[in-house]
Short mmCIF file of C-alpha atoms in Angstrom, two decimals:
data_model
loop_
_atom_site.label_atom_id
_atom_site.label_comp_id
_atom_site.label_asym_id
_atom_site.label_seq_id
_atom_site.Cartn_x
_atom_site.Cartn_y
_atom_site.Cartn_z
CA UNK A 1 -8.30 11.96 24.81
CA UNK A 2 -11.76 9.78 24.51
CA UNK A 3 -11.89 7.45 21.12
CA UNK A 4 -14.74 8.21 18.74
CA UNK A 5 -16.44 5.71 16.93
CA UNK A 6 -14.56 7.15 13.73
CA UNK A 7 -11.13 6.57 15.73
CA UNK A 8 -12.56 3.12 16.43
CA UNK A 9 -13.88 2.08 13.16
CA UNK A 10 -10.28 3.48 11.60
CA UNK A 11 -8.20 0.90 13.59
CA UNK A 12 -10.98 -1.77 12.98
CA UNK A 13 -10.38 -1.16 9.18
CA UNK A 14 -7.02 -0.93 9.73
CA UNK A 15 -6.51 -4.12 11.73
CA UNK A 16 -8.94 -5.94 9.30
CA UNK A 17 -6.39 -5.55 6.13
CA UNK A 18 -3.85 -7.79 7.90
CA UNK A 19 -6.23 -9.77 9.11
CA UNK A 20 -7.84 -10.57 5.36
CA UNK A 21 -4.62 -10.52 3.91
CA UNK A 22 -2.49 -12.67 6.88
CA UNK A 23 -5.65 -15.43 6.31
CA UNK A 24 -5.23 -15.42 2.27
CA UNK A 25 -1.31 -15.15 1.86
CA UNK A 26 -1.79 -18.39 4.01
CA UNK A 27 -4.21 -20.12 2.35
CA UNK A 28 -2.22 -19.94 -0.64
CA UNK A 29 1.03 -20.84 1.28
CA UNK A 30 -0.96 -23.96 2.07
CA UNK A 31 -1.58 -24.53 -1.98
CA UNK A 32 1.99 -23.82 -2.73
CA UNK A 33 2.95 -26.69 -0.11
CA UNK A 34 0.88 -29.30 -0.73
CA UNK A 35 1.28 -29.00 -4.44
CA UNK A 36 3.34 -30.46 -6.99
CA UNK A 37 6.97 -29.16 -6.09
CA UNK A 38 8.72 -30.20 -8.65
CA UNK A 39 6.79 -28.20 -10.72
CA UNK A 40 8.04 -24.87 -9.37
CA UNK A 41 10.74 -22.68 -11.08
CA UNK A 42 12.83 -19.71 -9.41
CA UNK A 43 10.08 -17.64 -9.95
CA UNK A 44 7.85 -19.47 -8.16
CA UNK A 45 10.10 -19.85 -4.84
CA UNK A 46 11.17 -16.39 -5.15
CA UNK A 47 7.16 -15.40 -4.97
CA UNK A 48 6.81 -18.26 -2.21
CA UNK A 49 9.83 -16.93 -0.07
CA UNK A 50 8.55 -13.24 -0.21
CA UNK A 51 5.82 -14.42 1.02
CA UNK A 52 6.66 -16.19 3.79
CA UNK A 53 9.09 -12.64 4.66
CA UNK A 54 6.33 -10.52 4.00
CA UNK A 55 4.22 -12.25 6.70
CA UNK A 56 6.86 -13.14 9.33
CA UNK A 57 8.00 -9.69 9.08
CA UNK A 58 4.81 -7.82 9.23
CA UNK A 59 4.13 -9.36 12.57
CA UNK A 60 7.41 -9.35 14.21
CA UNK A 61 7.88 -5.63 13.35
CA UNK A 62 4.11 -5.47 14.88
CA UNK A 63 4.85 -7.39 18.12
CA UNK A 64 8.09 -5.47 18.45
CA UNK A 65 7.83 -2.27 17.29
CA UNK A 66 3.69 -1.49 17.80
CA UNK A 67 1.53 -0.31 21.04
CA UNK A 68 -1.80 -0.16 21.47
CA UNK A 69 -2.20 2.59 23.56
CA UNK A 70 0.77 5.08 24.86
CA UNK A 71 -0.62 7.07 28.22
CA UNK A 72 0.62 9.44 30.37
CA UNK A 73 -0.95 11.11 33.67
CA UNK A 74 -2.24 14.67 33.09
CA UNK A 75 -3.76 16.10 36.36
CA UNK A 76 -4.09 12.86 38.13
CA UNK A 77 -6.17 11.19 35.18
CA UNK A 78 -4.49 8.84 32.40
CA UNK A 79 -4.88 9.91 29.07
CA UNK A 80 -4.11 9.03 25.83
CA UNK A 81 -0.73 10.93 24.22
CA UNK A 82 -1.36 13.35 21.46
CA UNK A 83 1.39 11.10 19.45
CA UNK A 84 0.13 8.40 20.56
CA UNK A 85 -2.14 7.67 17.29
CA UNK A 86 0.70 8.85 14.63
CA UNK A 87 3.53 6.92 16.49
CA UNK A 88 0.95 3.74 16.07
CA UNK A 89 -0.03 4.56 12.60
CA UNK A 90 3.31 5.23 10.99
CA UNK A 91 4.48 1.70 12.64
CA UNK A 92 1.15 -0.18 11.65
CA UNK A 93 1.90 1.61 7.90
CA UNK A 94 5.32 0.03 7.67
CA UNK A 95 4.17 -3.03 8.61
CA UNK A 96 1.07 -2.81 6.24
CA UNK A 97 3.90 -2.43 3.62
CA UNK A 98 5.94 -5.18 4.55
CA UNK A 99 2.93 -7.38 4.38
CA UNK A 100 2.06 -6.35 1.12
CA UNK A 101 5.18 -7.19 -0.19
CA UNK A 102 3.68 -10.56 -0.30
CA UNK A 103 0.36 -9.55 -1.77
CA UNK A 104 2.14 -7.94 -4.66
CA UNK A 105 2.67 -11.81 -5.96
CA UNK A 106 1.09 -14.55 -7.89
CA UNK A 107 1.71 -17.38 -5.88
CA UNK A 108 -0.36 -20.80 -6.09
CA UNK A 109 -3.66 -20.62 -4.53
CA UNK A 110 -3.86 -16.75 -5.13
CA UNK A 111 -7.73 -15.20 -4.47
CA UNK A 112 -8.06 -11.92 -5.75
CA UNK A 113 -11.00 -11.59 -4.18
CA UNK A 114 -9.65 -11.63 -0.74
CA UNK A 115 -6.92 -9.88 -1.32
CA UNK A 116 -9.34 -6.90 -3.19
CA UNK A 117 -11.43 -6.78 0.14
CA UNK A 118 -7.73 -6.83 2.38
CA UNK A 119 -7.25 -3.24 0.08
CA UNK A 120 -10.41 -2.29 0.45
CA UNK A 121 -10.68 -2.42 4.40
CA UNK A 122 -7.14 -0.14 4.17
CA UNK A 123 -8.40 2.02 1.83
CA UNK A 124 -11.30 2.47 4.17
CA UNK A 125 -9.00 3.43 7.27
CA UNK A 126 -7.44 5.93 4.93
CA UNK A 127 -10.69 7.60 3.55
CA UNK A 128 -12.10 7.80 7.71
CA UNK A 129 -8.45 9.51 8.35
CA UNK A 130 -8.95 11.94 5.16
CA UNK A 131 -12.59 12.63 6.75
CA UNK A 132 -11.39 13.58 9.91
CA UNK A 133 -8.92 15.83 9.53
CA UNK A 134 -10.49 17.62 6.75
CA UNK A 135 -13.43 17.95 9.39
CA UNK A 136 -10.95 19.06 12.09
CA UNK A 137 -7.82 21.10 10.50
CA UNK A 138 -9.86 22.10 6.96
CA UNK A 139 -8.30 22.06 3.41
CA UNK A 140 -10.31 19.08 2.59
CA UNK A 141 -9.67 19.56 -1.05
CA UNK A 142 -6.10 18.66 -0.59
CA UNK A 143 -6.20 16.09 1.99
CA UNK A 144 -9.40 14.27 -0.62
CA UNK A 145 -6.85 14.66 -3.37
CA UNK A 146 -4.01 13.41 -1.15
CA UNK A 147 -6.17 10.02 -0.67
CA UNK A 148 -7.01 9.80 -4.49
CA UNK A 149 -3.47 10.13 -5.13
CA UNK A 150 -2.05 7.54 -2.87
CA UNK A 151 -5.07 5.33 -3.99
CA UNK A 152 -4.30 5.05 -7.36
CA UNK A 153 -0.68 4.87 -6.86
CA UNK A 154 -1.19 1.86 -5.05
CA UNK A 155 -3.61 0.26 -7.47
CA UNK A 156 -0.82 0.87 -10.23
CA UNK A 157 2.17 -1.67 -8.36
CA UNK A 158 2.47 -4.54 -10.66
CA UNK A 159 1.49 -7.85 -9.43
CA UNK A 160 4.44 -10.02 -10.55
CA UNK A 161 2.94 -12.87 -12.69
CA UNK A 162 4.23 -15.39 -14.46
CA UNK A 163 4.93 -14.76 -18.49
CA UNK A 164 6.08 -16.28 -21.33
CA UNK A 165 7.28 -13.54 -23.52
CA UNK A 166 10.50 -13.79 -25.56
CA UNK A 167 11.97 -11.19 -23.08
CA UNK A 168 11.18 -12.81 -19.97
CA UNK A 169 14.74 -13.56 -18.40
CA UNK A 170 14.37 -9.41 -18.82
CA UNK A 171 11.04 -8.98 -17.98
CA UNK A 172 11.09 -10.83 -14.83
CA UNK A 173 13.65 -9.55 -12.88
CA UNK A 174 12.42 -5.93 -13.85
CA UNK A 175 8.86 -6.75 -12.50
CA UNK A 176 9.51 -8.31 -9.28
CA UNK A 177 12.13 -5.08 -8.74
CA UNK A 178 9.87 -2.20 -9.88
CA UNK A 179 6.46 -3.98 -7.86
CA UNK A 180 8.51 -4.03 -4.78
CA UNK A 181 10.43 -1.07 -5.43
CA UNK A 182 6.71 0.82 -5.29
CA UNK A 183 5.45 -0.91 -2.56
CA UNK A 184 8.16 0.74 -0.49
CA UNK A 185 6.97 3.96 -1.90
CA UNK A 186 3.87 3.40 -1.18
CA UNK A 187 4.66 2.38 2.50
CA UNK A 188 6.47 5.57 2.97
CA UNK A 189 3.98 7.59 1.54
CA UNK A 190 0.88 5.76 3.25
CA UNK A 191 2.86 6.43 6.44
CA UNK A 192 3.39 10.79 5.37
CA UNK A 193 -0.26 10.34 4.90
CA UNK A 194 -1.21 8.86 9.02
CA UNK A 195 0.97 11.06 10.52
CA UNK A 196 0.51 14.28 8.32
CA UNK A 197 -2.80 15.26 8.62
CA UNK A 198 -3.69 13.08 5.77
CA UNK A 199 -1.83 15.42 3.01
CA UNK A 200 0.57 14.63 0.68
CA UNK A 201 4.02 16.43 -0.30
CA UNK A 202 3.29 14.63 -3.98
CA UNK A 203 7.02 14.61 -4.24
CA UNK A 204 8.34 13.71 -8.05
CA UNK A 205 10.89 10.98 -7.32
CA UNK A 206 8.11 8.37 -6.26
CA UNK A 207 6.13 9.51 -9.19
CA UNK A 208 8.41 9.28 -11.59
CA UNK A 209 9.48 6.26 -10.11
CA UNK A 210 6.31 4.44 -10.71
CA UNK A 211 5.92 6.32 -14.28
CA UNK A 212 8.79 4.47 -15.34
CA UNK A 213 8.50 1.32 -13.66
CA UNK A 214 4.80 0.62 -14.71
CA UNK A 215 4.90 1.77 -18.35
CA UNK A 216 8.45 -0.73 -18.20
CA UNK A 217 6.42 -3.46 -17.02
CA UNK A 218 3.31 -2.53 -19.35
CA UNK A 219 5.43 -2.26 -22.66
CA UNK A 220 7.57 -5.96 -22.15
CA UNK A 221 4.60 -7.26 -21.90
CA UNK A 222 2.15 -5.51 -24.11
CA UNK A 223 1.97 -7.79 -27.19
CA UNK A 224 1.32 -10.96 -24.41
CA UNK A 225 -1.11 -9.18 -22.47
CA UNK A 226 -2.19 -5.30 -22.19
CA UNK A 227 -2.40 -5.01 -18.14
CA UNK A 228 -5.20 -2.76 -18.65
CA UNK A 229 -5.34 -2.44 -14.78
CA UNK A 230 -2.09 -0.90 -14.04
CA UNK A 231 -2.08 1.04 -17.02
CA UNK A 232 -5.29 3.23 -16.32
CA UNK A 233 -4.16 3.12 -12.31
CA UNK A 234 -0.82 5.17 -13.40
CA UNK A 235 -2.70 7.33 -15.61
CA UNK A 236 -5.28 8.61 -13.24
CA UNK A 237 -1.90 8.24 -10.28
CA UNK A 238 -0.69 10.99 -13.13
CA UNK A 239 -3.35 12.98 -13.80
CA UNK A 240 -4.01 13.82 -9.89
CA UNK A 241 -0.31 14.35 -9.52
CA UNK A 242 -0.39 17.18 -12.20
CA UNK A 243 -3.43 18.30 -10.80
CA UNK A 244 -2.42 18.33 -7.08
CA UNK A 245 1.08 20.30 -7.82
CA UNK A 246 -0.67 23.13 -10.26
CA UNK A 247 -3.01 23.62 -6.92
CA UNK A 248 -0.38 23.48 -5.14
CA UNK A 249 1.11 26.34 -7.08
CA UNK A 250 -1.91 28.31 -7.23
CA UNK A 251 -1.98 28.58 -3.81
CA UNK A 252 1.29 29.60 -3.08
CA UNK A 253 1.21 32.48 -5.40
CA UNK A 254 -1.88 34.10 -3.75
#
């Protein structure tokens, strides 16, 4: 099975989001080391040690648990396995989520920026995989809604910051649970959407999941700081959930 560019360009993207991300979590490791230790509470180590996890553990699973290519001989010639692709995708998608595990914190050092364009090159890899099999198997509306959906759910995970709210002994613990918590959902669902034709099942437990765990996270914290972000993120992540299941619906009763 010959590569297209498209196939090309969606590993390049793909590849590029650890790459981006691997380079800034490290920069700001370097910050959070040569800084002033003493000034660091349990937050701060907590963020630090995820960290460190996040990016150890992306690339062991990768070096472990990922292949390039998987062949096998079909009338003499090698070819590429028809799994081949979704076997490599749902393992790079797991490790994409264990990596951000340590993007989903404010350590020292922290660029946005970078970590924005790490997204963005991700995001890019899904919208090429949404293209293509919309082009190849149809239903494009679904599969383009599918990729909006898992989109905004991802831009409404909670960075876990730093706060000095009455509540924050509460706050705290609740934030670092519920932005990890939906980075595993998002990993699962980022790896549905690699190996499933690009379509989400839009299942209610992650949704409701991340209803209640963002709106917690926005309310502690709303007389600090309105996270304006997260709350307009899980607003649109609801509005194409409602939309995507009446479809659904629709469709099933013709």
């Amino acid at each position: 099975m010959k590569k297209t560019v498209l196939d090309k360009l969606k590993m390049i993207f793909f590849l590029a989001y650890f790459l981006i991300l691997s380079v800034e979590r490290i920069i700001s490791l370097v910050c959070v080391f040569t800084g002033d230790l003493s000034k660091y509470d349990a937050l701060d180590w907590y963020m630090t040690a995820l960290t460190l996890f996040a990016i150890f553990g992306a690339y062991v699973f990768i070096a472990t648990k990922c292949h390039v290519t998987v062949k096998h001989y079909d009338n003499g010639k090698v070819s590429a396995s028809p799994t081949a692709d979704d076997e490599n995708y749902a393992k790079l998608s797991i490790a994409a989520g264990i990596l951000l595990l340590g993007g989903m914190v404010h350590t020292e050092g922290t660029i946005p920026g970078i970590q924005f364009a790490s997204y963005g090159v991700l995001l890019g890899a899904m919208g090429i995989h949404a293209f293509q099999c919309a082009k190849r198997d149809g239903k494009a509306l679904m599969k383009w809604l599918s990729f909006a959906y898992i989109t905004a759910f991802s831009m409404s995970i909670p960075v876990v910051y730093h706060t000095n709210i009455a509540l924050k002994y509460l706050f705290i613990p609740i934030e670092c649970v519920v932005s990890a918590g939906m980075v595993v959902l998002f990993t699962i669902m980022l790896k549905r959407f690699f190996t499933q034709n690009s379509e989400s099942d839009f299942s209610p437990i992650p949704y409701i999941t991340a209803v209640v765990g963002a709106f917690a996270v926005i309310i502690l914290r709303w007389n600090e700081e309105i996270n304006w972000f997260v709350l307009i993120a899980i607003s649109a992540t609801s509005v194409l959930w409602f939309l995507s299941n009446i479809l659904s619906m629709v469709k099933r009763k013709k």
